[in-house]
Amino acid sequence: MLPQQGHFLLSNHSELYDIIIRKDSLLRQIKELIDFSFVRKELVNKYCPDNGRMAADPVRLFKYLLLKTVYDISDVDAVERSMVDMSFKYFLDMAPEDEVINPGTLTKFHRLRLKDMDLLNLLINRTVTLAIGKKIIKSTSITVDSTHSYSRSSPHSPVEVLKMRSKALRK
């Protein structure tokens, strides 16, 4: 089940964010200028409306993926850093004392909810477009590291792949 849209930050310690996080911080600017509600609208059909336990907020999980991209860190590193980095907690709409997610939740979100690669590209493109429009990102070009991206072409046909795998299995 998808959690309700409204999320209120109720904490006695929320004013710490104003003291600790600079006004010109990148994460503060992104959080204050970009409305991430489009993520929920794009992913609403990926969740069952009335069955199952309450899911982690997809907007927060997408923000984790955005943090991974911005800081070039792994799932585990993003979650561990969000335990101690107040700018991460602020960006993720978490109270300072809130518990973080399990890194496996982030991996499952990416694999199950965003298995359509075009959806992830759509969400990232929309975020970047909003950031350029709000002048958070000043460059008009984006460099993408494709080390772990899948190619649409394969040097081997499916039959050749099966032959190679069966040969490896026999060895």
XYZ file of C-alpha atoms in Angstrom:
171
model
C 0.000 0.000 0.000
C 1.147 3.481 -0.799
C 1.404 5.901 2.162
C -0.754 9.019 2.142
C 0.672 12.045 0.390
C 0.826 14.430 3.351
C 3.956 14.130 5.458
C 4.435 16.447 8.396
C 7.768 16.777 10.101
C 6.882 16.764 13.806
C 9.986 17.037 15.929
C 11.309 19.188 18.728
C 14.693 19.169 16.985
C 13.705 20.310 13.482
C 15.069 23.807 14.088
C 18.547 22.255 14.075
C 18.340 22.165 10.282
C 18.248 25.974 10.135
C 21.356 26.176 12.327
C 23.445 23.393 10.774
C 22.642 23.467 7.039
C 23.865 26.501 5.089
C 21.329 28.464 3.040
C 23.417 27.977 -0.120
C 23.736 24.204 0.341
C 22.914 22.266 -2.839
C 20.553 19.875 -1.056
C 18.710 22.753 0.657
C 18.250 24.507 -2.677
C 17.006 21.361 -4.403
C 14.587 20.564 -1.564
C 13.169 24.067 -1.349
C 12.846 24.721 -5.080
C 11.792 21.382 -6.566
C 8.467 19.743 -5.853
C 8.993 15.982 -6.031
C 5.279 15.135 -5.998
C 5.573 14.086 -9.659
C 7.405 10.949 -8.452
C 4.345 9.808 -6.512
C 2.093 10.479 -9.524
C 4.339 8.463 -11.839
C 4.611 5.515 -9.433
C 1.054 5.312 -8.086
C 0.160 2.448 -10.451
C 3.161 0.401 -9.233
C 1.548 -0.077 -5.795
C -1.587 -1.940 -4.734
C -4.095 0.582 -3.347
C -5.657 -1.609 -0.651
C -3.528 -4.716 0.041
C -0.265 -5.327 1.850
C 1.656 -3.441 4.454
C 2.453 0.239 4.194
C 5.269 0.894 1.737
C 8.155 3.266 2.242
C 7.458 6.658 0.715
C 8.436 6.468 -2.986
C 9.402 10.154 -3.010
C 11.916 9.539 -0.211
C 13.258 6.436 -1.957
C 13.649 8.393 -5.190
C 15.491 11.097 -3.253
C 17.860 8.397 -1.977
C 18.541 7.425 -5.607
C 19.132 11.087 -6.409
C 21.610 11.345 -3.512
C 23.390 8.263 -4.832
C 23.701 9.931 -8.219
C 24.795 13.344 -6.946
C 27.411 12.007 -4.527
C 28.382 8.876 -6.490
C 27.843 6.483 -3.574
C 26.296 3.039 -3.165
C 22.932 2.144 -1.614
C 24.573 1.181 1.657
C 26.697 4.342 1.728
C 23.666 6.550 1.036
C 21.725 4.974 3.898
C 24.697 5.058 6.290
C 25.427 8.676 5.444
C 21.784 9.606 5.996
C 22.170 8.354 9.578
C 24.692 11.057 10.440
C 24.566 13.733 7.734
C 21.960 16.327 8.678
C 21.783 17.719 5.139
C 20.818 14.247 3.893
C 18.103 13.940 6.566
C 16.812 17.412 5.727
C 16.699 16.589 2.015
C 14.890 13.307 2.740
C 12.220 15.104 4.865
C 13.261 13.232 7.984
C 13.340 14.473 11.558
C 16.838 14.389 13.090
C 15.878 11.485 15.342
C 14.101 9.407 12.660
C 15.406 5.966 11.823
C 16.703 5.398 8.301
C 15.589 2.654 5.943
C 17.295 -0.656 5.430
C 19.574 -0.536 2.346
C 17.705 -3.564 0.992
C 14.548 -1.443 0.764
C 16.305 0.892 -1.633
C 17.546 -2.005 -3.736
C 14.054 -3.559 -3.878
C 12.533 -0.198 -4.804
C 14.936 0.124 -7.692
C 14.448 -3.465 -8.878
C 10.693 -3.846 -8.370
C 9.187 -0.394 -8.769
C 11.623 1.035 -11.303
C 12.341 -2.088 -13.327
C 11.171 -0.192 -16.386
C 14.384 1.739 -17.114
C 12.454 4.376 -19.053
C 10.566 5.298 -15.877
C 13.791 5.937 -13.969
C 15.140 7.995 -16.877
C 11.872 9.938 -16.998
C 12.049 10.752 -13.285
C 15.689 11.801 -13.436
C 15.145 13.860 -16.594
C 12.195 15.641 -15.015
C 14.233 16.395 -11.882
C 17.147 17.735 -13.928
C 14.789 19.823 -16.077
C 13.222 21.347 -12.970
C 16.662 22.006 -11.478
C 17.853 23.748 -14.658
C 14.636 25.777 -14.773
C 15.154 26.911 -11.167
C 18.833 27.688 -11.918
C 20.136 25.130 -9.408
C 22.071 23.420 -12.185
C 23.854 25.946 -14.341
C 25.205 23.621 -17.031
C 23.063 22.552 -19.949
C 25.024 19.369 -20.620
C 24.904 16.188 -18.591
C 27.665 13.600 -18.436
C 26.519 10.076 -17.688
C 28.819 7.318 -16.502
C 27.589 4.247 -18.324
C 29.795 1.746 -16.534
C 26.798 -0.111 -15.102
C 24.205 0.650 -17.800
C 22.734 -1.968 -20.020
C 23.297 -1.753 -23.728
C 20.430 -2.293 -26.133
C 22.691 -4.298 -28.421
C 24.308 -7.625 -27.698
C 27.324 -9.014 -29.530
C 25.885 -12.536 -29.209
C 22.577 -13.958 -30.327
C 20.399 -15.746 -27.749
C 21.421 -19.126 -29.203
C 25.124 -18.255 -28.883
C 24.588 -17.122 -25.286
C 22.887 -20.423 -24.435
C 25.730 -22.378 -26.064
C 28.350 -20.417 -24.107
C 26.444 -20.881 -20.821
C 25.967 -24.609 -21.371
C 29.660 -24.958 -22.195
C 30.572 -23.091 -18.998
C 28.165 -25.285 -17.012
C 29.711 -28.474 -18.404
C 33.206 -27.279 -17.488
